């Protein structure tokens, strides 16, 4: 009897684990984003006299997750270090603004390129939405050390936006 019970428990636990791993794929994302309220599909029932009610569906404008990579070379000439950032964001067209907007930004730690014996480390970047939420100001702090051991902390800045074609752009200049 113990072997049978162990098999049943193992089967139930295996099935539960498989379901818990698969569930996030079917989970509905819930988040508040007041800047994108105009992008949510809505439906309403229209009454036409004694006729059957009909349902009109507004076209939903889907978010598209896009990724961009950009390099900040501001400290390459003087400090021998440059930093390559990667960002992903949801991109959607806003009919209110007449342009593409970004939201739900995800950043990764920038990679560092060095030369002439320099070393550099950089913090995890943070972002702030600017320009009415159409651009993001991304910054991180880099510690750069030259071959003689002299060290300095520098703020490394990038800007993220969606261009007129809906592509994500990440650049060191606004």
Short mmCIF file of N, CA and C in Angstrom, two decimals:
data_model
loop_
_atom_site.label_atom_id
_atom_site.label_comp_id
_atom_site.label_asym_id
_atom_site.label_seq_id
_atom_site.Cartn_x
_atom_site.Cartn_y
_atom_site.Cartn_z
N UNK A 1 0.83 -1.19 0.00
CA UNK A 1 0.00 0.00 0.00
C UNK A 1 0.87 1.25 0.00
N UNK A 2 1.99 1.24 0.71
CA UNK A 2 2.85 2.41 0.77
C UNK A 2 3.39 2.76 -0.60
N UNK A 3 3.79 1.75 -1.39
CA UNK A 3 4.32 2.01 -2.73
C UNK A 3 3.26 2.65 -3.61
N UNK A 4 2.05 2.20 -3.52
CA UNK A 4 0.95 2.75 -4.32
C UNK A 4 0.67 4.20 -3.93
N UNK A 5 0.69 4.47 -2.64
CA UNK A 5 0.46 5.83 -2.16
C UNK A 5 1.58 6.75 -2.60
N UNK A 6 2.83 6.27 -2.53
CA UNK A 6 3.96 7.08 -2.97
C UNK A 6 3.85 7.40 -4.46
N UNK A 7 3.43 6.42 -5.27
CA UNK A 7 3.27 6.66 -6.71
C UNK A 7 2.19 7.69 -6.98
N UNK A 8 1.11 7.62 -6.25
CA UNK A 8 0.00 8.58 -6.43
C UNK A 8 0.47 9.98 -6.05
N UNK A 9 1.14 10.10 -4.90
CA UNK A 9 1.64 11.40 -4.45
C UNK A 9 2.65 11.96 -5.45
N UNK A 10 3.56 11.12 -5.93
CA UNK A 10 4.56 11.56 -6.91
C UNK A 10 3.89 12.02 -8.20
N UNK A 11 2.87 11.29 -8.65
CA UNK A 11 2.15 11.67 -9.87
C UNK A 11 1.44 13.00 -9.69
N UNK A 12 0.77 13.17 -8.56
CA UNK A 12 0.05 14.42 -8.29
C UNK A 12 1.03 15.60 -8.21
N UNK A 13 2.14 15.42 -7.51
CA UNK A 13 3.12 16.49 -7.40
C UNK A 13 3.75 16.82 -8.75
N UNK A 14 4.04 15.82 -9.55
CA UNK A 14 4.60 16.05 -10.88
C UNK A 14 3.62 16.82 -11.75
N UNK A 15 2.35 16.43 -11.72
CA UNK A 15 1.33 17.14 -12.50
C UNK A 15 1.17 18.57 -12.02
N UNK A 16 1.17 18.77 -10.71
CA UNK A 16 1.03 20.13 -10.16
C UNK A 16 2.20 21.00 -10.56
N UNK A 17 3.41 20.44 -10.52
CA UNK A 17 4.58 21.21 -10.89
C UNK A 17 4.52 21.57 -12.38
N UNK A 18 4.12 20.62 -13.22
CA UNK A 18 4.01 20.89 -14.66
C UNK A 18 2.98 21.98 -14.92
N UNK A 19 1.87 21.96 -14.19
CA UNK A 19 0.85 22.99 -14.37
C UNK A 19 1.35 24.34 -13.89
N UNK A 20 2.08 24.38 -12.78
CA UNK A 20 2.55 25.66 -12.25
C UNK A 20 3.59 26.28 -13.16
N UNK A 21 4.38 25.45 -13.83
CA UNK A 21 5.38 25.97 -14.77
C UNK A 21 4.69 26.51 -16.02
N UNK A 22 3.64 25.84 -16.48
CA UNK A 22 2.94 26.25 -17.69
C UNK A 22 1.98 27.39 -17.50
N UNK A 23 1.53 27.63 -16.29
CA UNK A 23 0.52 28.66 -16.03
C UNK A 23 0.95 30.07 -16.39
N UNK A 24 2.19 30.50 -16.15
CA UNK A 24 2.53 31.87 -16.51
C UNK A 24 2.32 32.18 -17.99
N UNK A 25 2.42 31.17 -18.84
CA UNK A 25 2.21 31.39 -20.26
C UNK A 25 0.77 31.78 -20.55
N UNK A 26 -0.16 31.38 -19.67
CA UNK A 26 -1.57 31.66 -19.88
C UNK A 26 -2.08 32.75 -18.96
N UNK A 27 -1.23 33.26 -18.10
CA UNK A 27 -1.65 34.28 -17.14
C UNK A 27 -1.94 35.58 -17.86
N UNK A 28 -2.92 36.29 -17.37
CA UNK A 28 -3.26 37.59 -17.96
C UNK A 28 -2.46 38.66 -17.24
N UNK A 29 -1.77 39.47 -18.02
CA UNK A 29 -0.97 40.55 -17.44
C UNK A 29 -1.91 41.66 -17.00
N UNK A 30 -1.76 42.08 -15.76
CA UNK A 30 -2.55 43.18 -15.24
C UNK A 30 -1.61 44.27 -14.77
N UNK A 31 -1.74 45.45 -15.35
CA UNK A 31 -0.94 46.57 -14.91
C UNK A 31 -1.69 47.85 -15.20
N UNK A 32 -1.35 48.87 -14.46
CA UNK A 32 -1.95 50.17 -14.68
C UNK A 32 -0.96 51.03 -15.42
N UNK A 33 -1.43 51.65 -16.46
CA UNK A 33 -0.59 52.55 -17.23
C UNK A 33 -1.48 53.65 -17.78
N UNK A 34 -1.70 54.72 -17.01
CA UNK A 34 -2.64 55.74 -17.44
C UNK A 34 -2.26 56.40 -18.76
N UNK A 35 -0.99 56.38 -19.12
CA UNK A 35 -0.59 57.01 -20.38
C UNK A 35 -1.09 56.21 -21.57
N UNK A 36 -1.47 54.95 -21.37
CA UNK A 36 -1.88 54.12 -22.49
C UNK A 36 -3.35 53.69 -22.40
N UNK A 37 -4.16 54.42 -21.64
CA UNK A 37 -5.56 54.06 -21.49
C UNK A 37 -6.28 54.04 -22.82
N UNK A 38 -5.84 54.84 -23.77
CA UNK A 38 -6.52 54.91 -25.06
C UNK A 38 -6.21 53.71 -25.93
N UNK A 39 -5.36 52.81 -25.48
CA UNK A 39 -4.95 51.69 -26.30
C UNK A 39 -5.61 50.38 -25.89
N UNK A 40 -6.58 50.43 -25.03
CA UNK A 40 -7.24 49.23 -24.56
C UNK A 40 -8.53 49.05 -25.35
N UNK A 41 -8.78 47.85 -25.81
CA UNK A 41 -9.98 47.59 -26.58
C UNK A 41 -11.20 47.76 -25.68
N UNK A 42 -12.25 48.35 -26.21
CA UNK A 42 -13.49 48.51 -25.47
C UNK A 42 -14.62 48.01 -26.34
N UNK A 43 -15.69 47.59 -25.71
CA UNK A 43 -16.86 47.19 -26.47
C UNK A 43 -18.07 47.80 -25.80
N UNK A 44 -19.08 48.03 -26.60
CA UNK A 44 -20.30 48.59 -26.05
C UNK A 44 -21.48 48.01 -26.81
N UNK A 45 -22.64 47.93 -26.15
CA UNK A 45 -23.84 47.42 -26.79
C UNK A 45 -24.65 48.59 -27.31
N UNK A 46 -25.01 48.53 -28.58
CA UNK A 46 -25.79 49.58 -29.20
C UNK A 46 -27.22 49.07 -29.37
N UNK A 47 -28.20 49.87 -29.03
CA UNK A 47 -29.60 49.52 -29.21
C UNK A 47 -30.12 50.31 -30.40
N UNK A 48 -30.78 49.61 -31.33
CA UNK A 48 -31.37 50.28 -32.47
C UNK A 48 -32.87 50.01 -32.46
N UNK A 49 -33.60 50.84 -31.77
CA UNK A 49 -35.04 50.66 -31.65
C UNK A 49 -35.37 49.31 -31.04
N UNK A 50 -36.27 48.57 -31.73
CA UNK A 50 -36.66 47.25 -31.26
C UNK A 50 -35.78 46.15 -31.83
N UNK A 51 -34.75 46.52 -32.58
CA UNK A 51 -33.88 45.53 -33.18
C UNK A 51 -33.02 44.86 -32.13
N UNK A 52 -32.47 43.72 -32.50
CA UNK A 52 -31.55 43.01 -31.62
C UNK A 52 -30.37 43.91 -31.28
N UNK A 53 -29.86 43.85 -30.04
CA UNK A 53 -28.66 44.63 -29.71
C UNK A 53 -27.47 44.13 -30.55
N UNK A 54 -26.67 45.06 -30.98
CA UNK A 54 -25.45 44.70 -31.71
C UNK A 54 -24.27 45.18 -30.92
N UNK A 55 -23.15 44.52 -31.09
CA UNK A 55 -21.94 44.87 -30.35
C UNK A 55 -20.95 45.48 -31.31
N UNK A 56 -20.45 46.68 -30.96
CA UNK A 56 -19.41 47.33 -31.76
C UNK A 56 -18.11 47.18 -31.01
N UNK A 57 -17.08 46.75 -31.68
CA UNK A 57 -15.78 46.53 -31.05
C UNK A 57 -14.80 47.55 -31.60
N UNK A 58 -14.21 48.34 -30.70
CA UNK A 58 -13.15 49.26 -31.10
C UNK A 58 -11.90 48.46 -31.39
N UNK A 59 -11.16 48.82 -32.41
CA UNK A 59 -9.96 48.07 -32.74
C UNK A 59 -8.90 48.27 -31.67
N UNK A 60 -8.37 47.18 -31.16
CA UNK A 60 -7.32 47.24 -30.15
C UNK A 60 -6.00 47.54 -30.83
N UNK A 61 -5.22 48.39 -30.22
CA UNK A 61 -3.89 48.69 -30.74
C UNK A 61 -2.91 47.88 -29.90
N UNK A 62 -2.34 46.85 -30.48
CA UNK A 62 -1.49 45.97 -29.67
C UNK A 62 -0.14 46.58 -29.36
N UNK A 63 0.39 46.19 -28.21
CA UNK A 63 1.75 46.54 -27.86
C UNK A 63 2.68 45.59 -28.59
N UNK A 64 3.81 46.09 -29.01
CA UNK A 64 4.83 45.26 -29.61
C UNK A 64 6.10 45.46 -28.81
N UNK A 65 6.65 44.38 -28.28
CA UNK A 65 7.89 44.49 -27.52
C UNK A 65 9.04 44.56 -28.51
N UNK A 66 9.82 45.61 -28.39
CA UNK A 66 10.97 45.81 -29.27
C UNK A 66 12.22 45.99 -28.41
N UNK A 67 13.36 45.72 -29.01
CA UNK A 67 14.64 45.83 -28.33
C UNK A 67 15.56 46.72 -29.14
N UNK A 68 16.36 47.52 -28.44
CA UNK A 68 17.34 48.39 -29.10
C UNK A 68 18.65 48.33 -28.33
N UNK A 69 19.73 48.52 -29.06
CA UNK A 69 21.07 48.57 -28.48
C UNK A 69 21.73 49.87 -28.93
N UNK A 70 22.42 50.52 -28.01
CA UNK A 70 23.13 51.75 -28.34
C UNK A 70 24.39 51.87 -27.49
N UNK A 71 25.38 52.57 -28.01
CA UNK A 71 26.66 52.71 -27.31
C UNK A 71 26.92 54.16 -26.96
N UNK A 72 27.33 54.39 -25.72
CA UNK A 72 27.74 55.72 -25.27
C UNK A 72 29.27 55.76 -25.36
N UNK A 73 29.76 56.63 -26.23
CA UNK A 73 31.21 56.76 -26.45
C UNK A 73 31.77 58.04 -25.85
N UNK A 74 30.99 58.69 -25.01
CA UNK A 74 31.37 59.98 -24.41
C UNK A 74 32.72 59.92 -23.69
N UNK A 75 33.05 58.78 -23.09
CA UNK A 75 34.28 58.68 -22.30
C UNK A 75 35.37 57.85 -23.00
N UNK A 76 35.20 57.59 -24.29
CA UNK A 76 36.16 56.78 -25.03
C UNK A 76 37.47 57.53 -25.27
N UNK A 77 37.39 58.77 -25.74
CA UNK A 77 38.61 59.51 -26.07
C UNK A 77 39.44 59.87 -24.84
N UNK A 78 38.79 60.34 -23.78
CA UNK A 78 39.53 60.82 -22.61
C UNK A 78 39.81 59.72 -21.57
N UNK A 79 38.88 58.75 -21.43
CA UNK A 79 39.01 57.75 -20.36
C UNK A 79 39.17 56.31 -20.87
N UNK A 80 39.12 56.11 -22.17
CA UNK A 80 39.32 54.79 -22.78
C UNK A 80 38.26 53.76 -22.39
N UNK A 81 37.03 54.21 -22.22
CA UNK A 81 35.94 53.28 -21.90
C UNK A 81 34.67 53.71 -22.64
N UNK A 82 33.94 52.73 -23.16
CA UNK A 82 32.63 53.00 -23.74
C UNK A 82 31.66 51.93 -23.27
N UNK A 83 30.38 52.26 -23.30
CA UNK A 83 29.37 51.43 -22.66
C UNK A 83 28.21 51.17 -23.62
N UNK A 84 27.89 49.89 -23.81
CA UNK A 84 26.81 49.50 -24.71
C UNK A 84 25.59 49.08 -23.90
N UNK A 85 24.49 49.79 -24.11
CA UNK A 85 23.24 49.57 -23.41
C UNK A 85 22.28 48.76 -24.28
N UNK A 86 21.42 47.97 -23.64
CA UNK A 86 20.34 47.28 -24.32
C UNK A 86 19.07 47.53 -23.53
N UNK A 87 18.01 47.90 -24.25
CA UNK A 87 16.72 48.16 -23.62
C UNK A 87 15.61 47.53 -24.44
N UNK A 88 14.58 47.08 -23.75
CA UNK A 88 13.37 46.57 -24.40
C UNK A 88 12.21 47.38 -23.86
N UNK A 89 11.20 47.56 -24.71
CA UNK A 89 10.02 48.31 -24.29
C UNK A 89 8.84 47.92 -25.14
N UNK A 90 7.64 48.15 -24.59
CA UNK A 90 6.43 48.00 -25.38
C UNK A 90 6.30 49.24 -26.24
N UNK A 91 6.00 49.06 -27.50
CA UNK A 91 5.84 50.18 -28.42
C UNK A 91 4.42 50.09 -28.99
N UNK A 92 3.69 51.20 -28.94
CA UNK A 92 2.33 51.23 -29.49
C UNK A 92 2.08 52.61 -30.07
N UNK A 93 1.20 52.66 -31.04
CA UNK A 93 0.85 53.95 -31.65
C UNK A 93 -0.25 54.60 -30.83
N UNK A 94 -0.06 55.85 -30.45
CA UNK A 94 -1.05 56.61 -29.70
C UNK A 94 -1.75 57.56 -30.66
N UNK A 95 -3.03 57.33 -30.89
CA UNK A 95 -3.78 58.21 -31.80
C UNK A 95 -3.93 59.60 -31.19
N UNK A 96 -3.96 59.70 -29.86
CA UNK A 96 -4.06 61.01 -29.20
C UNK A 96 -2.84 61.87 -29.48
N UNK A 97 -1.65 61.25 -29.44
CA UNK A 97 -0.41 61.99 -29.66
C UNK A 97 0.00 62.01 -31.13
N UNK A 98 -0.54 61.08 -31.90
CA UNK A 98 -0.18 61.00 -33.31
C UNK A 98 1.23 60.47 -33.52
N UNK A 99 1.68 59.61 -32.64
CA UNK A 99 3.04 59.06 -32.73
C UNK A 99 3.13 57.79 -31.89
N UNK A 100 4.25 57.09 -32.04
CA UNK A 100 4.50 55.90 -31.25
C UNK A 100 4.98 56.30 -29.85
N UNK A 101 4.56 55.53 -28.86
CA UNK A 101 4.97 55.77 -27.47
C UNK A 101 5.54 54.48 -26.90
N UNK A 102 6.32 54.63 -25.84
CA UNK A 102 6.95 53.48 -25.19
C UNK A 102 6.43 53.33 -23.77
N UNK A 103 6.47 52.11 -23.27
CA UNK A 103 6.10 51.84 -21.88
C UNK A 103 6.74 50.51 -21.48
N UNK A 104 6.65 50.19 -20.21
CA UNK A 104 7.16 48.92 -19.68
C UNK A 104 8.59 48.63 -20.12
N UNK A 105 9.48 49.51 -19.77
CA UNK A 105 10.88 49.43 -20.19
C UNK A 105 11.63 48.42 -19.32
N UNK A 106 12.46 47.61 -19.97
CA UNK A 106 13.34 46.67 -19.28
C UNK A 106 14.77 46.97 -19.72
N UNK A 107 15.67 47.08 -18.76
CA UNK A 107 17.06 47.41 -19.03
C UNK A 107 17.97 46.28 -18.56
N UNK A 108 19.08 46.09 -19.26
CA UNK A 108 20.09 45.14 -18.80
C UNK A 108 21.35 45.91 -18.43
N UNK A 109 22.22 45.26 -17.69
CA UNK A 109 23.47 45.92 -17.32
C UNK A 109 24.29 46.16 -18.59
N UNK A 110 24.78 47.38 -18.80
CA UNK A 110 25.57 47.68 -19.99
C UNK A 110 26.87 46.89 -20.04
N UNK A 111 27.30 46.58 -21.25
CA UNK A 111 28.61 45.96 -21.41
C UNK A 111 29.65 47.07 -21.52
N UNK A 112 30.88 46.75 -21.15
CA UNK A 112 31.96 47.74 -21.10
C UNK A 112 33.05 47.34 -22.10
N UNK A 113 33.49 48.31 -22.90
CA UNK A 113 34.65 48.12 -23.78
C UNK A 113 35.73 49.08 -23.30
N UNK A 114 36.96 48.57 -23.20
CA UNK A 114 38.07 49.40 -22.70
C UNK A 114 39.28 49.24 -23.62
N UNK A 115 40.23 50.14 -23.44
CA UNK A 115 41.50 50.05 -24.18
C UNK A 115 42.60 50.71 -23.36
N UNK A 116 43.85 50.56 -23.78
CA UNK A 116 45.02 51.19 -23.16
C UNK A 116 45.17 50.89 -21.68
N UNK A 117 44.78 49.70 -21.25
CA UNK A 117 44.98 49.30 -19.86
C UNK A 117 43.95 49.83 -18.88
N UNK A 118 42.91 50.49 -19.36
CA UNK A 118 41.86 51.00 -18.46
C UNK A 118 40.98 49.85 -17.99
N UNK A 119 40.31 50.08 -16.88
CA UNK A 119 39.27 49.16 -16.40
C UNK A 119 38.04 49.99 -16.09
N UNK A 120 36.88 49.37 -16.14
CA UNK A 120 35.65 50.11 -15.86
C UNK A 120 34.56 49.15 -15.39
N UNK A 121 33.75 49.63 -14.47
CA UNK A 121 32.56 48.93 -14.03
C UNK A 121 31.40 49.91 -14.14
N UNK A 122 30.20 49.38 -14.25
CA UNK A 122 29.03 50.26 -14.37
C UNK A 122 27.88 49.67 -13.57
N UNK A 123 27.08 50.54 -12.98
CA UNK A 123 25.93 50.10 -12.18
C UNK A 123 24.78 49.71 -13.10
N UNK A 124 23.80 49.07 -12.52
CA UNK A 124 22.58 48.75 -13.25
C UNK A 124 21.88 50.07 -13.57
N UNK A 125 21.50 50.30 -14.82
CA UNK A 125 20.88 51.58 -15.18
C UNK A 125 19.45 51.71 -14.65
N UNK A 126 19.04 52.96 -14.50
CA UNK A 126 17.66 53.29 -14.14
C UNK A 126 17.13 54.22 -15.21
N UNK A 127 15.81 54.37 -15.26
CA UNK A 127 15.24 55.28 -16.26
C UNK A 127 14.17 56.16 -15.65
N UNK A 128 13.96 57.29 -16.31
CA UNK A 128 12.91 58.23 -15.97
C UNK A 128 12.20 58.61 -17.26
N UNK A 129 10.88 58.55 -17.27
CA UNK A 129 10.12 58.95 -18.46
C UNK A 129 10.16 60.48 -18.54
N UNK A 130 10.39 61.00 -19.74
CA UNK A 130 10.43 62.45 -19.96
C UNK A 130 9.62 62.79 -21.20
N UNK A 131 9.45 64.07 -21.44
CA UNK A 131 8.80 64.55 -22.66
C UNK A 131 7.40 63.96 -22.79
N UNK A 132 6.63 64.06 -21.72
CA UNK A 132 5.26 63.56 -21.76
C UNK A 132 5.18 62.05 -21.89
N UNK A 133 6.22 61.36 -21.48
CA UNK A 133 6.22 59.91 -21.55
C UNK A 133 6.61 59.34 -22.90
N UNK A 134 7.08 60.20 -23.80
CA UNK A 134 7.46 59.71 -25.13
C UNK A 134 8.91 59.26 -25.19
N UNK A 135 9.72 59.70 -24.25
CA UNK A 135 11.14 59.32 -24.21
C UNK A 135 11.49 58.86 -22.79
N UNK A 136 12.57 58.10 -22.71
CA UNK A 136 13.07 57.69 -21.40
C UNK A 136 14.52 58.15 -21.29
N UNK A 137 14.85 58.71 -20.15
CA UNK A 137 16.20 59.15 -19.81
C UNK A 137 16.81 58.02 -18.99
N UNK A 138 17.87 57.41 -19.51
CA UNK A 138 18.49 56.26 -18.87
C UNK A 138 19.86 56.68 -18.36
N UNK A 139 20.16 56.32 -17.10
CA UNK A 139 21.48 56.68 -16.58
C UNK A 139 22.03 55.57 -15.69
N UNK A 140 23.35 55.53 -15.65
CA UNK A 140 24.07 54.59 -14.80
C UNK A 140 25.36 55.28 -14.38
N UNK A 141 25.98 54.79 -13.34
CA UNK A 141 27.25 55.35 -12.88
C UNK A 141 28.37 54.37 -13.19
N UNK A 142 29.39 54.89 -13.87
CA UNK A 142 30.55 54.07 -14.23
C UNK A 142 31.75 54.52 -13.41
N UNK A 143 32.53 53.55 -12.96
CA UNK A 143 33.81 53.84 -12.32
C UNK A 143 34.88 53.41 -13.32
N UNK A 144 35.67 54.38 -13.75
CA UNK A 144 36.69 54.13 -14.77
C UNK A 144 38.06 54.36 -14.14
N UNK A 145 38.96 53.40 -14.37
CA UNK A 145 40.32 53.50 -13.81
C UNK A 145 41.30 53.36 -14.97
N UNK A 146 42.27 54.29 -15.04
CA UNK A 146 43.26 54.19 -16.12
C UNK A 146 44.39 53.26 -15.71
N UNK A 147 45.36 53.08 -16.60
CA UNK A 147 46.43 52.11 -16.36
C UNK A 147 47.36 52.52 -15.21
N UNK A 148 47.35 53.79 -14.80
CA UNK A 148 48.20 54.23 -13.67
C UNK A 148 47.50 54.09 -12.33
N UNK A 149 46.20 53.72 -12.36
CA UNK A 149 45.47 53.54 -11.11
C UNK A 149 44.55 54.70 -10.75
N UNK A 150 44.61 55.80 -11.49
CA UNK A 150 43.72 56.93 -11.23
C UNK A 150 42.29 56.53 -11.57
N UNK A 151 41.34 56.85 -10.71
CA UNK A 151 39.95 56.41 -10.88
C UNK A 151 38.99 57.60 -10.80
N UNK A 152 37.89 57.52 -11.56
CA UNK A 152 36.86 58.55 -11.53
C UNK A 152 35.49 57.92 -11.72
N UNK A 153 34.47 58.53 -11.14
CA UNK A 153 33.08 58.10 -11.34
C UNK A 153 32.44 59.03 -12.34
N UNK A 154 31.75 58.48 -13.32
CA UNK A 154 31.09 59.27 -14.36
C UNK A 154 29.65 58.78 -14.53
N UNK A 155 28.76 59.72 -14.80
CA UNK A 155 27.37 59.38 -15.11
C UNK A 155 27.28 59.13 -16.61
N UNK A 156 26.75 57.97 -16.97
CA UNK A 156 26.60 57.60 -18.36
C UNK A 156 25.11 57.68 -18.70
N UNK A 157 24.77 58.44 -19.73
CA UNK A 157 23.38 58.73 -20.06
C UNK A 157 23.05 58.23 -21.46
N UNK A 158 21.84 57.68 -21.58
CA UNK A 158 21.29 57.28 -22.87
C UNK A 158 19.83 57.73 -22.93
N UNK A 159 19.28 57.85 -24.15
CA UNK A 159 17.89 58.22 -24.36
C UNK A 159 17.20 57.14 -25.18
N UNK A 160 15.99 56.78 -24.78
CA UNK A 160 15.22 55.74 -25.46
C UNK A 160 13.93 56.35 -25.98
N UNK A 161 13.60 56.02 -27.23
CA UNK A 161 12.35 56.52 -27.83
C UNK A 161 11.94 55.59 -28.96
N UNK A 162 10.71 55.74 -29.40
CA UNK A 162 10.24 55.04 -30.60
C UNK A 162 10.23 56.07 -31.72
N UNK A 163 10.81 55.72 -32.87
CA UNK A 163 10.85 56.68 -33.98
C UNK A 163 9.53 56.66 -34.75
N UNK A 164 9.45 57.42 -35.82
CA UNK A 164 8.20 57.56 -36.56
C UNK A 164 7.78 56.28 -37.27
N UNK A 165 8.66 55.31 -37.36
CA UNK A 165 8.32 54.00 -37.96
C UNK A 165 7.93 52.98 -36.90
N UNK A 166 7.99 53.35 -35.63
CA UNK A 166 7.66 52.42 -34.56
C UNK A 166 8.83 51.59 -34.09
N UNK A 167 10.03 51.90 -34.57
CA UNK A 167 11.22 51.18 -34.12
C UNK A 167 11.78 51.85 -32.87
N UNK A 168 12.32 51.05 -31.99
CA UNK A 168 12.91 51.55 -30.76
C UNK A 168 14.32 52.05 -31.05
N UNK A 169 14.65 53.24 -30.53
CA UNK A 169 15.97 53.85 -30.77
C UNK A 169 16.59 54.17 -29.42
N UNK A 170 17.85 53.78 -29.26
CA UNK A 170 18.61 54.03 -28.03
C UNK A 170 19.88 54.76 -28.41
N UNK A 171 20.03 56.01 -27.95
CA UNK A 171 21.15 56.84 -28.38
C UNK A 171 21.70 57.66 -27.21
N UNK A 172 22.94 58.12 -27.34
CA UNK A 172 23.52 58.92 -26.26
C UNK A 172 23.13 60.39 -26.37
N UNK A 173 22.55 60.80 -27.48
CA UNK A 173 22.11 62.20 -27.65
C UNK A 173 20.60 62.26 -27.72
N UNK A 174 20.04 63.25 -27.06
CA UNK A 174 18.58 63.41 -27.07
C UNK A 174 18.08 63.89 -28.40
#
